[in-house]
Tab-separated table of C-alpha atoms and ligand atoms in Angstrom:
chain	number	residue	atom	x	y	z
A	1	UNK	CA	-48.887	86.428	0.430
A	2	UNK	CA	-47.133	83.135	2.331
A	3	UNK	CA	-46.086	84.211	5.769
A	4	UNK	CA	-42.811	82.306	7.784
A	5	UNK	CA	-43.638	83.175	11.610
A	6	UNK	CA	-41.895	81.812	14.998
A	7	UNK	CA	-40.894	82.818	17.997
A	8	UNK	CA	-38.712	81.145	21.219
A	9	UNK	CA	-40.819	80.955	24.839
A	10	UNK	CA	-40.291	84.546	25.477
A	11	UNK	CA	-42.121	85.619	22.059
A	12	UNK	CA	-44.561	82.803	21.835
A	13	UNK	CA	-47.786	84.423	23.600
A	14	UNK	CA	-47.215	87.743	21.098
A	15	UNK	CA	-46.598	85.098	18.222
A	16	UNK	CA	-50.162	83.410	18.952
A	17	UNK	CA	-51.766	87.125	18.594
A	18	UNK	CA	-50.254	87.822	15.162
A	19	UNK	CA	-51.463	84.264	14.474
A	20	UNK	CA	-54.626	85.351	15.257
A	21	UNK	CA	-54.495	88.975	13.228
A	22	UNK	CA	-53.238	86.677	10.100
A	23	UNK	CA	-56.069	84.492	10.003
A	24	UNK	CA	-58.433	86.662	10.844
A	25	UNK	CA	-56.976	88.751	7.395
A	26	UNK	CA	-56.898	85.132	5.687
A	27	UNK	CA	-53.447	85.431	5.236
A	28	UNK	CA	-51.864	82.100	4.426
A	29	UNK	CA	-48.813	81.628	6.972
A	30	UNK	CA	-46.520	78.719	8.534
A	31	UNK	CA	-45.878	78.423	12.692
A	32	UNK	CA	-42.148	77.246	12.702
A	33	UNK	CA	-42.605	77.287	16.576
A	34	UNK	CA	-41.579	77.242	19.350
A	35	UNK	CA	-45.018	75.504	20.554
A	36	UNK	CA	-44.884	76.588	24.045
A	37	UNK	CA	-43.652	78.778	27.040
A	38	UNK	CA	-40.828	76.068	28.071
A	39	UNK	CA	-37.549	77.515	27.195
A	40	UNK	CA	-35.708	76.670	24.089
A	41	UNK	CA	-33.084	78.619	22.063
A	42	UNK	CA	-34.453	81.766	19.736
A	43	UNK	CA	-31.685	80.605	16.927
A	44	UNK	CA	-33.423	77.569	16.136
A	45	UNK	CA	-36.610	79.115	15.476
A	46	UNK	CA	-34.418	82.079	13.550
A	47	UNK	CA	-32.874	79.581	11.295
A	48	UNK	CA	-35.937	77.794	10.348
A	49	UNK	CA	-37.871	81.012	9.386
A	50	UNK	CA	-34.714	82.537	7.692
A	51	UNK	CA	-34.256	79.767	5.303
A	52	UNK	CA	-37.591	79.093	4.456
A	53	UNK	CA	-37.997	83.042	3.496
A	54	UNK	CA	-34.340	82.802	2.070
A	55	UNK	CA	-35.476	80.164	-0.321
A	56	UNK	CA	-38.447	81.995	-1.091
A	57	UNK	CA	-41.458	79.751	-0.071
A	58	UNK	CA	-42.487	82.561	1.978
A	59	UNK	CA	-42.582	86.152	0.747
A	60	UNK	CA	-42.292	87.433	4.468
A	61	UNK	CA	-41.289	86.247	8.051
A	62	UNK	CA	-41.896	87.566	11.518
A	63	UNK	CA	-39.908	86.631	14.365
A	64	UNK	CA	-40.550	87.023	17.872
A	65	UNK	CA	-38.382	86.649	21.080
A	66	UNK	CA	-38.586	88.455	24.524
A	67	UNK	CA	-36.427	91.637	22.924
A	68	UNK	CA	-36.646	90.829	19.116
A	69	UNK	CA	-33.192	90.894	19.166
A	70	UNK	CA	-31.353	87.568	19.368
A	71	UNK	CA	-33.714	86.231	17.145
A	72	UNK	CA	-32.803	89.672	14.609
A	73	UNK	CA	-29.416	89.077	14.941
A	74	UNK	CA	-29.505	85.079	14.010
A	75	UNK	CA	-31.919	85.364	11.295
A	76	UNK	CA	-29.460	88.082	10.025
A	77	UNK	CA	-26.561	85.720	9.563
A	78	UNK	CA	-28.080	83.641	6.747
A	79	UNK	CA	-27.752	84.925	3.585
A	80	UNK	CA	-30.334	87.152	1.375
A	81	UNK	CA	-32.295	88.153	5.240
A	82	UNK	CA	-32.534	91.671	5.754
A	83	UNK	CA	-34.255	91.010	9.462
A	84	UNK	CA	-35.590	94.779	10.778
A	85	UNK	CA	-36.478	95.092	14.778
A	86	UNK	CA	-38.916	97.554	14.785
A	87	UNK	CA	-41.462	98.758	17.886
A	88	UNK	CA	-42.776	101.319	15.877
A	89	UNK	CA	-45.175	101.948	12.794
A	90	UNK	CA	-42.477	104.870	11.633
A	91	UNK	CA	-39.609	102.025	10.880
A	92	UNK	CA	-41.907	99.269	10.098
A	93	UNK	CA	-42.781	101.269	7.194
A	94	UNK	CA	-39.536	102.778	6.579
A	95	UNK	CA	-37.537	99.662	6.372
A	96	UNK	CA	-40.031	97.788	4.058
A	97	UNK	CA	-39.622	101.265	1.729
A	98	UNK	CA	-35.750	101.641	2.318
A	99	UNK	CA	-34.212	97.947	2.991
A	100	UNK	CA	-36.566	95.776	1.554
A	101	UNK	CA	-36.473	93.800	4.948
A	102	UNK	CA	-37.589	90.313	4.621
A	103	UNK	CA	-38.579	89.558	8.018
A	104	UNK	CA	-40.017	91.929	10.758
A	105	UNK	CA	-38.498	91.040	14.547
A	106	UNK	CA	-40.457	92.095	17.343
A	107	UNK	CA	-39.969	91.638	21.540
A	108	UNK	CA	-43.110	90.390	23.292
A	109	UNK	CA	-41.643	92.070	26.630
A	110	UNK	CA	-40.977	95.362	24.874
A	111	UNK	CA	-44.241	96.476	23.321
A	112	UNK	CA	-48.119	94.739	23.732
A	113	UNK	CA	-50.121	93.122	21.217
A	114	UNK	CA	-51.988	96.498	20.263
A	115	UNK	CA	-48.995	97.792	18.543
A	116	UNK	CA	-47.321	94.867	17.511
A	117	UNK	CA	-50.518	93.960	15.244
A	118	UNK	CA	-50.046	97.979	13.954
A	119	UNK	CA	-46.232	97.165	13.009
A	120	UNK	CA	-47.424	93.671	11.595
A	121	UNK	CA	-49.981	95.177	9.180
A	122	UNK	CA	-47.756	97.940	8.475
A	123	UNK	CA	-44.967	95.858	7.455
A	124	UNK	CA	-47.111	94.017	5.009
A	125	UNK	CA	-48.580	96.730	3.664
A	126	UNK	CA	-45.980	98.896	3.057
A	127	UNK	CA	-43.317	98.471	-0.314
A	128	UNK	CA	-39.715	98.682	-1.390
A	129	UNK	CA	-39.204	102.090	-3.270
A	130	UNK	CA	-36.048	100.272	-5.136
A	131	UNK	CA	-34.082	103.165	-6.787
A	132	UNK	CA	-31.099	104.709	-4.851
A	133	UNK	CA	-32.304	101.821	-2.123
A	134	UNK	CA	-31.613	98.880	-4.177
A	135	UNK	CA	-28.283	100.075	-4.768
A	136	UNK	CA	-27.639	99.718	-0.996
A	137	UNK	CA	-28.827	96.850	-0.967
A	138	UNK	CA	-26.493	96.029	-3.620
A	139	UNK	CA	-23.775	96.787	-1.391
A	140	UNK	CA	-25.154	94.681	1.352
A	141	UNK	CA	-25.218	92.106	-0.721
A	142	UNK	CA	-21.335	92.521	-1.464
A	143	UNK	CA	-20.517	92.637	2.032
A	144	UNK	CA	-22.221	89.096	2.622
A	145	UNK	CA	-20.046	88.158	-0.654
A	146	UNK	CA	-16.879	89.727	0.975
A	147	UNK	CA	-16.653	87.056	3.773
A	148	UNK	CA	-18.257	84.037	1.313
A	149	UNK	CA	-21.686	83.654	4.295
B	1	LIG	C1	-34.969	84.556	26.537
B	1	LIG	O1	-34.938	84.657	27.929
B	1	LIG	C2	-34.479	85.848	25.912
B	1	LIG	O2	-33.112	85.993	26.116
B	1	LIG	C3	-34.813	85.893	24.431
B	1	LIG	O3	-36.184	85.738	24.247
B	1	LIG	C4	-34.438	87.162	23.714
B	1	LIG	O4	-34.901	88.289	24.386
B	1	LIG	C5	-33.036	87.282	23.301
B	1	LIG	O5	-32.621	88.237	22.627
């Protein structure tokens, strides 16, 4: 498993912790940045992640900003990314089962590292039940279609 991670400043002290859970796991992954605390803009580091998961060199990708959700919404404007904020176990696992979400967002000054790890491993453990969900998806799909993105 090939994992896209980045963050902006406000998510890059969180990012270096699930840097540290992944290679403690040995699981292969890619920083995207940012590379420090000085401020930059969370949809450059959403774009670079999206596409590279998009294009399918990476199977997952986990974005962090101070909320997890600027960086949600950006990566959710490229095609084929189904970007879930989740600060729970509950819809880490759910979305994985029900949306088949390609990357996990996360807010370093919403939740600690504790539970972020928790979400982290139970995003990558967890796996799309396909069925009556893909068909959803299917539909997703059509709206991205519906305005050519
Ligand atoms: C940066 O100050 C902050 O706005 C950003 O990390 C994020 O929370 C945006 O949604």
């Amino acid at each position: 498993m090939k994992i896209a991670i980045g963050s902006d400043h406000g998510g890059f002290n969180l990012k270096g912790e699930v840097i540290k859970y992944l290679e403690q796991k040995s699981i292969e992954y890619k920083d995207f940045g940012t590379t420090s605390t000085d401020s930059c803009d969370y949809p450059d580091y959403a774009l670079k992640v999206a596409e590279a998961v998009a294009e399918k060199e990476f199977e997952f990708g986990i974005l962090i900003c101070g909320t997890g959700i600027g960086i949600s919404i950006a990566a959710n404007k490229v095609p084929g990314i189904r970007a879930a904020l989740c600060h729970d176990t509950f819809s880490a696992h759910a979305t994985r089962e029900h949306n088949n979400a390609n990357i996990l967002a996360m807010g370093e000054r919403v939740i600690g590292p504790g539970l972020a790890i928790e979400i982290v491993e139970t995003f990558l453990k967890a796996e799309f039940q396909g069925d009556r969900h893909q068909n959803r998806i299917d539909k997703i799909k059509a709206i991205e279609e519906k305005y050519n993105r």
